[in-house]
């Protein structure tokens, strides 16, 4: 095992894992390569590097590294599946079938879906471990419901239900009522009818919604037909387009609706989304100069609310099809719907892959169960990334478009601080080793200057974490990632190491020696034993030791075994008789001539002084606090 500097390796792994979790797979791959070159946590880094190439739609390199991964000891069976899919990507179908069978024989389950397409092997890899799990949404109707969005304990969404209204205005396109914005408490069990329509100036007689709200709750951006002051405006084709408006929350209602500079009577601008600090507005538009039916754009918002010049997100995101319903999570990942990227059906939900400068370099299909063979759209996520909503017109719903809630299993890590048990100071450069439930080592690293470590781990596993340092006695903790709440992303396992500065002294100065063929305590040995008594009784009252005694090589093996046991017993009795509690000596054993400290094994003549070094008793510290 190599020893590594604190920042060069452990820091690199933290950086690589952070990049990976933020979908920055290009940059993450480079750092994982550096870790592999330094032989630092090589098995783990190879797994993650293979995943990076898979997620970057590079089956050639993915299969190259997955081949190395599946040769590792104790590799999770999901990697058999990932390897099989990467082999499909390079059209090695025969070998792919072998690994797919091995995956199934090892207990893996293959879902039947449209991911069999070679071009989609990447999505299979991404979803080998299901991340999204559907929950019940209580507010759907027999009509169209979508655009669910959480803010401050409430959920806002669009619906054409218009329940409880005597006179319904129908939209000629689908003979359903026009969209309105509804709001209700997250945990409400009441039926959502016309009484739950958003109060204020948001809803009109035409389409309104979906909405997004600034973090401070002061402003709402929302979609609406080109309608204001009871006037409906149409383009030169006689169509009413969509616009994004901004409203202000005043006196408990949304009012002061303003038309934004990014709008036009001649094209649609809709589906507003804000980044984490409300400085950028993302939206969809079919304005001239785009790449297809509708594209996603972004525009800067100044401190005084003035919008800058819209920027098309480019051909990594936008296609000659339709892109819409953008959403930005707290990590800066863009989620959107598209029928132009390769998907499972019509509209699918995709996520951006960003480099370390937050430039979008690729997109990835979220896979099932978020996506289906039908339209899947209006994806949103909670602030902590563990839950959210999307809409779909898939079969099995209550109405036309239905809202689906989901829970997401986020990445999990174990972290902690390694500290000195005596003074609680952090211990930099201490070695951390992570073991699985079978005792196999799966990760190792060094703590940083603050004694801190962090390692990504799998859920539903038992682990052991061990901390060590050459100046301390190692410590360990066992922990489990089984049956954890979904929102939990960190397990804390702090370690306390007892210093061995005195233990070194104990080993070097307090080794005691015996005369040839004797086991009585000599005067010089008694002085050393008195020092041990003082350490254990007065300085370290919780110290626990083990006694190991030895002989030189002269005499028979069986005789020397007995002689070493006599020496261990006499040492033990001396310590006990001078005040050391028996329970603080875990063992006193003799090893005869089996552990010589030099080459005096009888094969050559040795001076008496060399033989003397082997006639000894040593003290092993088991615990010292």
CSV table of C-alpha atoms in Angstrom, one decimal, residues 507-517 522 524 548-554 564 567 591-601 606-619:
chain,number,residue,atom,x,y,z
A,507,UNK,CA,8.4,-0.8,22.8
A,508,UNK,CA,11.9,0.6,22.6
A,509,UNK,CA,12.9,1.3,26.2
A,510,UNK,CA,10.6,-1.0,28.2
A,511,UNK,CA,11.4,-4.2,26.4
A,512,UNK,CA,12.9,-6.4,29.2
A,513,UNK,CA,15.5,-9.1,28.8
A,514,UNK,CA,16.3,-12.4,30.6
A,515,UNK,CA,19.4,-14.4,31.3
A,516,UNK,CA,20.1,-17.6,29.4
A,517,UNK,CA,17.8,-20.4,30.4
A,522,UNK,CA,16.4,-9.1,36.6
A,524,UNK,CA,17.3,-3.9,35.1
A,548,UNK,CA,4.6,-11.4,24.5
A,549,UNK,CA,7.7,-13.3,25.6
A,550,UNK,CA,10.5,-15.0,23.6
A,551,UNK,CA,13.7,-17.0,23.8
A,552,UNK,CA,16.8,-17.4,21.8
A,553,UNK,CA,17.3,-20.3,19.4
A,554,UNK,CA,19.4,-22.5,21.8
A,564,UNK,CA,9.0,-18.3,27.0
A,567,UNK,CA,8.9,-15.6,31.2
A,591,UNK,CA,6.4,-17.7,21.4
A,592,UNK,CA,9.6,-19.6,22.1
A,593,UNK,CA,12.2,-19.1,19.4
A,594,UNK,CA,9.6,-18.5,16.6
A,595,UNK,CA,10.0,-14.7,16.5
A,596,UNK,CA,13.7,-14.0,16.5
A,597,UNK,CA,14.8,-10.4,16.0
A,598,UNK,CA,17.9,-11.3,14.1
A,599,UNK,CA,19.5,-14.1,12.1
A,600,UNK,CA,20.7,-16.1,15.2
A,601,UNK,CA,18.7,-19.2,14.3
A,606,UNK,CA,26.4,-15.6,17.1
A,607,UNK,CA,27.9,-13.5,19.9
A,608,UNK,CA,26.1,-13.7,23.3
A,609,UNK,CA,25.0,-10.1,22.8
A,610,UNK,CA,23.0,-11.1,19.7
A,611,UNK,CA,21.4,-14.0,21.5
A,612,UNK,CA,20.5,-11.6,24.4
A,613,UNK,CA,18.3,-9.5,22.0
A,614,UNK,CA,16.1,-12.5,21.5
A,615,UNK,CA,15.6,-13.4,25.2
A,616,UNK,CA,13.0,-10.7,25.8
A,617,UNK,CA,9.4,-9.7,26.8
A,618,UNK,CA,7.6,-7.1,24.7
A,619,UNK,CA,4.4,-5.1,25.5
